[in-house]
Amino acid sequence: MCIKYHEREMEIRRATADRRGEGRCYRALGYDYITLGHYKTSIEYFEKALEISKVIGCKKAQSHSYTGLGNVYLALGQYYKALRYQEESLRIDEEIEDRDGEKGSYTILSGIYRAFGQYEKAIEYQKKALEICIELKDRKGEAASYNNLGSIYNALGQYDASVHFQEKALNIRKDIGDREGEGISYVNLGNVQYALGQHEKAIDYLERGLEIFQETGLKGKEHLVLYGLAMSHFQEKSFSKASDYFFGSIEGHENLRKYLKDEDKLSLDDQGISFYKGLTEMLIFLGKVDDALCTAERRRARALVDLLFSNFGIQEVNKSSEFTLSSLGSLLEKQRSDFLFISIITKQINLWLMEKSGKMNFKIGTELSANEKEKSLRDLVAITLKSLPTDDREEYDDRSLSGIYEDESSTAEEKSEATIQHHFRGNEEEEEQERAANLKTLYQMIIAPVADRIQGPEIVIVPEGGLFLVPFAALQDSNGNYLSKECRIRLTPSLTSLQVIQSFPENNHSQAGALIVGDPTVGLVKFDGKVRVLKPLPNARTEADMVSRYVRPPYVKLIGEHATKAEVLKRIQDVALVHIAAHGDAERGEIALAPNERTTVITRKEDFMLTMEDIAKVGIKAKLVVLSCCNSGRGKIMTAEGVVGIARAFLGSGARSVLMSLWPVNDAATKVFMNVFYRSLMRDQKSASEALHLSVMKLRESDIYNHFRHWAAFVLLGDDVKFI
């Protein structure tokens, strides 16, 4: 009813040219659609309201529009974007002395800092909002402040304080007849009782809250309550009820994400991962490990799967695309490889090894410490890769974008790796021993439980989140043998994404033609008033020349100033092979190309920077993309999606497979690797997986490049392809 009322009012405002009233209607509709969980529509309305507020010069309306956008992006889990909008809103509120606006800004900022885990700051902002509510005699806002403070104290484990604030909120909600708020208070009390282990009480509160949510139409939150009920019934061993609630929460989440754009799906999926993990955990507990695998896979890289379907003209992923055991049998038959699927739930590593014969093996890997949980695995990987030893005589092209971004480059650790300045500090022998021990520990945690069942000659690994950064090729068994010595290794973001790629005929991809890009001339770049430079990459140019000698015509080689963004985008669409040796940043999803028009200083990124959005829009038909850029296998780590960076962008845009690197490899080793890889791929007509394996073996068995830093960085993502 609210939506129809606000739409009718908006028509009147338009007819009477009441721009201020029109903007107010847009904001009201924005909040209506937040309540329903229709975030895409909500964003559109708030953006329209913001545009009108700027045109008419109304500061208060601008602030309220920014607050609306902050609300939506907080709900989507895009916290930095929410923070940016909300800080701008607060700045305006303080400028015009709008106390009511300040109250709203403080409340949302509190929610953002709570999401960041900065609880003290969250409490500080919420108490500021509470003070204003009391000052303005805003009882509804006061109750909301108590609700939020109670939730923060629940996250801190201070349950008595949490119950105190939630009950204060509930009393006010009942007193003023705020049914929707009453439902929120009941749900929050249920969450506290669950944390206390009082599952029957939790169920009682959550059911009361759910009933009110359904009565008031608070659809955007209903699936969260269903998840709480599912977990409570699971703990009470009411498995049938728990299952129904789990499926309800999953269905609610999937309805919310259905019409969102890729970026918004990514953040929402990361928030909704608990729904799938909870059901997976229960199915494992019940011994239904096959169903558990299908559930764990159902939430893996869903946004990428949507991109793949969209790329092939299908707008929505429907139930026919969901992964089943029948799908697995078909995939095993086509790939003729073993598959290792990894899922981490609480402190347990769950491993499914699917032999190419079709036999399923489920194993539980080494448990992680209760305090560290998943973090200990990530830390183990980070420590192992943090200070790879280098030889002062070794040469590296700095293929990062540190020349442009300087200290802004991702993290200090990544910048250090990108510029190859991480030499040993301390006892080199001890560092090497620790590194070897870490590689063996990782092997014991992830591979050892299923090692006796791996048949070879290839294993396709489906990691989770940060496990995409594990150098699987370098993992060692107790005898010091590397996994890459025993079998070929390939990664895939999910079983479903590989299934989708496999479902399209070979002729959907180009069968001939290559685009080779080397050392694009960028020159001087001016950002934020500072002029910076990206230095030439002579070894990248040499690499491109070498690759061109192996590929069969027709091919296009774009070197230096000829490797413009426009030319690359034009040529990249219809070739079977793409090789790019250039400056890049995987986390930002950017590759620096030559500007479309030569200028002394480049001032606009869009004139020369190839982005993930550019790649997604153009669509490519390459069988293989080779990214010889700095850390091209890295990116933003998301539990549900894996690593979101350049490699994923190419896969989502239509490439069947991507060869990438997890860290910079010195130029001489890269030259040997690429020489063996392309000779095997093109002249000997080996598959990409076989060519990678032979290249790794060549370096590993050499006297000069036998350290894993030279060969374990190279990873093949996606399908295995051949050039015949």
PDB file of N, CA and C in Angstrom, residues 308-346:
ATOM      1  N   LEU A 308      28.410 -15.709 -16.281  1.00  0.00           N
ATOM      2  CA  LEU A 308      28.603 -16.652 -17.384  1.00  0.00           C
ATOM      3  C   LEU A 308      27.303 -16.845 -18.165  1.00  0.00           C
ATOM      4  N   PHE A 309      26.202 -16.998 -17.441  1.00  0.00           N
ATOM      5  CA  PHE A 309      24.923 -17.171 -18.117  1.00  0.00           C
ATOM      6  C   PHE A 309      24.536 -15.921 -18.891  1.00  0.00           C
ATOM      7  N   SER A 310      24.746 -14.765 -18.267  1.00  0.00           N
ATOM      8  CA  SER A 310      24.419 -13.506 -18.927  1.00  0.00           C
ATOM      9  C   SER A 310      25.250 -13.332 -20.192  1.00  0.00           C
ATOM     10  N   ASN A 311      26.518 -13.744 -20.127  1.00  0.00           N
ATOM     11  CA  ASN A 311      27.416 -13.615 -21.268  1.00  0.00           C
ATOM     12  C   ASN A 311      26.930 -14.443 -22.456  1.00  0.00           C
ATOM     13  N   PHE A 312      26.215 -15.533 -22.151  1.00  0.00           N
ATOM     14  CA  PHE A 312      25.712 -16.385 -23.227  1.00  0.00           C
ATOM     15  C   PHE A 312      24.226 -16.154 -23.490  1.00  0.00           C
ATOM     16  N   GLY A 313      23.732 -14.972 -23.057  1.00  0.00           N
ATOM     17  CA  GLY A 313      22.382 -14.570 -23.428  1.00  0.00           C
ATOM     18  C   GLY A 313      21.284 -15.089 -22.548  1.00  0.00           C
ATOM     19  N   ILE A 314      21.632 -15.669 -21.399  1.00  0.00           N
ATOM     20  CA  ILE A 314      20.615 -16.139 -20.459  1.00  0.00           C
ATOM     21  C   ILE A 314      20.625 -15.189 -19.275  1.00  0.00           C
ATOM     22  N   GLN A 315      19.509 -14.537 -18.989  1.00  0.00           N
ATOM     23  CA  GLN A 315      19.484 -13.442 -18.026  1.00  0.00           C
ATOM     24  C   GLN A 315      19.467 -13.907 -16.578  1.00  0.00           C
ATOM     25  N   GLU A 316      18.967 -15.083 -16.316  1.00  0.00           N
ATOM     26  CA  GLU A 316      18.830 -15.509 -14.924  1.00  0.00           C
ATOM     27  C   GLU A 316      19.242 -16.973 -14.789  1.00  0.00           C
ATOM     28  N   VAL A 317      19.964 -17.269 -13.711  1.00  0.00           N
ATOM     29  CA  VAL A 317      20.324 -18.654 -13.439  1.00  0.00           C
ATOM     30  C   VAL A 317      19.133 -19.326 -12.756  1.00  0.00           C
ATOM     31  N   ASN A 318      18.571 -20.326 -13.398  1.00  0.00           N
ATOM     32  CA  ASN A 318      17.400 -20.977 -12.816  1.00  0.00           C
ATOM     33  C   ASN A 318      17.788 -22.306 -12.179  1.00  0.00           C
ATOM     34  N   LYS A 319      16.793 -23.018 -11.678  1.00  0.00           N
ATOM     35  CA  LYS A 319      17.068 -24.247 -10.937  1.00  0.00           C
ATOM     36  C   LYS A 319      17.770 -25.301 -11.784  1.00  0.00           C
ATOM     37  N   SER A 320      17.593 -25.238 -13.100  1.00  0.00           N
ATOM     38  CA  SER A 320      18.224 -26.241 -13.957  1.00  0.00           C
ATOM     39  C   SER A 320      19.736 -26.110 -13.952  1.00  0.00           C
ATOM     40  N   SER A 321      20.248 -24.943 -13.527  1.00  0.00           N
ATOM     41  CA  SER A 321      21.695 -24.749 -13.514  1.00  0.00           C
ATOM     42  C   SER A 321      22.311 -25.147 -12.180  1.00  0.00           C
ATOM     43  N   GLU A 322      21.473 -25.483 -11.167  1.00  0.00           N
ATOM     44  CA  GLU A 322      22.013 -25.808  -9.862  1.00  0.00           C
ATOM     45  C   GLU A 322      22.731 -27.154  -9.914  1.00  0.00           C
ATOM     46  N   PHE A 323      23.718 -27.261  -9.075  1.00  0.00           N
ATOM     47  CA  PHE A 323      24.577 -28.439  -9.112  1.00  0.00           C
ATOM     48  C   PHE A 323      23.920 -29.615  -8.403  1.00  0.00           C
ATOM     49  N   THR A 324      23.963 -30.774  -9.042  1.00  0.00           N
ATOM     50  CA  THR A 324      23.415 -32.002  -8.481  1.00  0.00           C
ATOM     51  C   THR A 324      24.457 -33.104  -8.615  1.00  0.00           C
ATOM     52  N   LEU A 325      24.194 -34.241  -7.994  1.00  0.00           N
ATOM     53  CA  LEU A 325      25.109 -35.376  -8.117  1.00  0.00           C
ATOM     54  C   LEU A 325      25.152 -35.883  -9.555  1.00  0.00           C
ATOM     55  N   SER A 326      24.039 -35.737 -10.266  1.00  0.00           N
ATOM     56  CA  SER A 326      24.016 -36.097 -11.682  1.00  0.00           C
ATOM     57  C   SER A 326      24.953 -35.187 -12.474  1.00  0.00           C
ATOM     58  N   SER A 327      24.938 -33.894 -12.116  1.00  0.00           N
ATOM     59  CA  SER A 327      25.844 -32.937 -12.762  1.00  0.00           C
ATOM     60  C   SER A 327      27.290 -33.341 -12.523  1.00  0.00           C
ATOM     61  N   LEU A 328      27.579 -33.785 -11.298  1.00  0.00           N
ATOM     62  CA  LEU A 328      28.937 -34.193 -10.955  1.00  0.00           C
ATOM     63  C   LEU A 328      29.389 -35.360 -11.819  1.00  0.00           C
ATOM     64  N   GLY A 329      28.503 -36.340 -12.006  1.00  0.00           N
ATOM     65  CA  GLY A 329      28.858 -37.485 -12.842  1.00  0.00           C
ATOM     66  C   GLY A 329      29.191 -37.060 -14.251  1.00  0.00           C
ATOM     67  N   SER A 330      28.410 -36.139 -14.802  1.00  0.00           N
ATOM     68  CA  SER A 330      28.651 -35.630 -16.152  1.00  0.00           C
ATOM     69  C   SER A 330      29.970 -34.877 -16.228  1.00  0.00           C
ATOM     70  N   LEU A 331      30.255 -34.097 -15.192  1.00  0.00           N
ATOM     71  CA  LEU A 331      31.489 -33.314 -15.158  1.00  0.00           C
ATOM     72  C   LEU A 331      32.712 -34.224 -15.084  1.00  0.00           C
ATOM     73  N   LEU A 332      32.637 -35.253 -14.244  1.00  0.00           N
ATOM     74  CA  LEU A 332      33.752 -36.198 -14.119  1.00  0.00           C
ATOM     75  C   LEU A 332      34.007 -36.920 -15.438  1.00  0.00           C
ATOM     76  N   GLU A 333      32.920 -37.263 -16.117  1.00  0.00           N
ATOM     77  CA  GLU A 333      33.046 -37.974 -17.396  1.00  0.00           C
ATOM     78  C   GLU A 333      33.728 -37.105 -18.450  1.00  0.00           C
ATOM     79  N   LYS A 334      33.389 -35.815 -18.474  1.00  0.00           N
ATOM     80  CA  LYS A 334      33.985 -34.913 -19.464  1.00  0.00           C
ATOM     81  C   LYS A 334      35.430 -34.559 -19.135  1.00  0.00           C
ATOM     82  N   GLN A 335      35.719 -34.335 -17.855  1.00  0.00           N
ATOM     83  CA  GLN A 335      37.030 -33.837 -17.458  1.00  0.00           C
ATOM     84  C   GLN A 335      38.066 -34.947 -17.284  1.00  0.00           C
ATOM     85  N   ARG A 336      37.618 -36.122 -16.890  1.00  0.00           N
ATOM     86  CA  ARG A 336      38.530 -37.244 -16.629  1.00  0.00           C
ATOM     87  C   ARG A 336      39.625 -36.842 -15.641  1.00  0.00           C
ATOM     88  N   SER A 337      39.210 -36.152 -14.589  1.00  0.00           N
ATOM     89  CA  SER A 337      40.133 -35.686 -13.558  1.00  0.00           C
ATOM     90  C   SER A 337      39.528 -35.948 -12.187  1.00  0.00           C
ATOM     91  N   ASP A 338      40.373 -36.004 -11.173  1.00  0.00           N
ATOM     92  CA  ASP A 338      39.884 -36.014  -9.802  1.00  0.00           C
ATOM     93  C   ASP A 338      39.525 -34.589  -9.407  1.00  0.00           C
ATOM     94  N   PHE A 339      38.537 -34.450  -8.531  1.00  0.00           N
ATOM     95  CA  PHE A 339      38.129 -33.135  -8.038  1.00  0.00           C
ATOM     96  C   PHE A 339      38.261 -33.111  -6.519  1.00  0.00           C
ATOM     97  N   LEU A 340      38.818 -32.026  -5.996  1.00  0.00           N
ATOM     98  CA  LEU A 340      38.893 -31.836  -4.549  1.00  0.00           C
ATOM     99  C   LEU A 340      38.146 -30.556  -4.196  1.00  0.00           C
ATOM    100  N   PHE A 341      37.040 -30.711  -3.468  1.00  0.00           N
ATOM    101  CA  PHE A 341      36.210 -29.577  -3.053  1.00  0.00           C
ATOM    102  C   PHE A 341      36.487 -29.314  -1.583  1.00  0.00           C
ATOM    103  N   ILE A 342      36.792 -28.052  -1.231  1.00  0.00           N
ATOM    104  CA  ILE A 342      37.180 -27.700   0.133  1.00  0.00           C
ATOM    105  C   ILE A 342      36.165 -26.708   0.708  1.00  0.00           C
ATOM    106  N   SER A 343      35.689 -26.983   1.919  1.00  0.00           N
ATOM    107  CA  SER A 343      34.783 -26.065   2.603  1.00  0.00           C
ATOM    108  C   SER A 343      35.164 -26.004   4.074  1.00  0.00           C
ATOM    109  N   ILE A 344      35.256 -24.785   4.604  1.00  0.00           N
ATOM    110  CA  ILE A 344      35.595 -24.593   6.015  1.00  0.00           C
ATOM    111  C   ILE A 344      34.351 -24.125   6.755  1.00  0.00           C
ATOM    112  N   ILE A 345      33.976 -24.883   7.777  1.00  0.00           N
ATOM    113  CA  ILE A 345      32.818 -24.522   8.596  1.00  0.00           C
ATOM    114  C   ILE A 345      33.274 -24.512  10.050  1.00  0.00           C
ATOM    115  N   THR A 346      33.071 -23.360  10.700  1.00  0.00           N
ATOM    116  CA  THR A 346      33.595 -23.109  12.045  1.00  0.00           C
ATOM    117  C   THR A 346      35.076 -23.474  12.076  1.00  0.00           C
TER     118      THR A 346
END
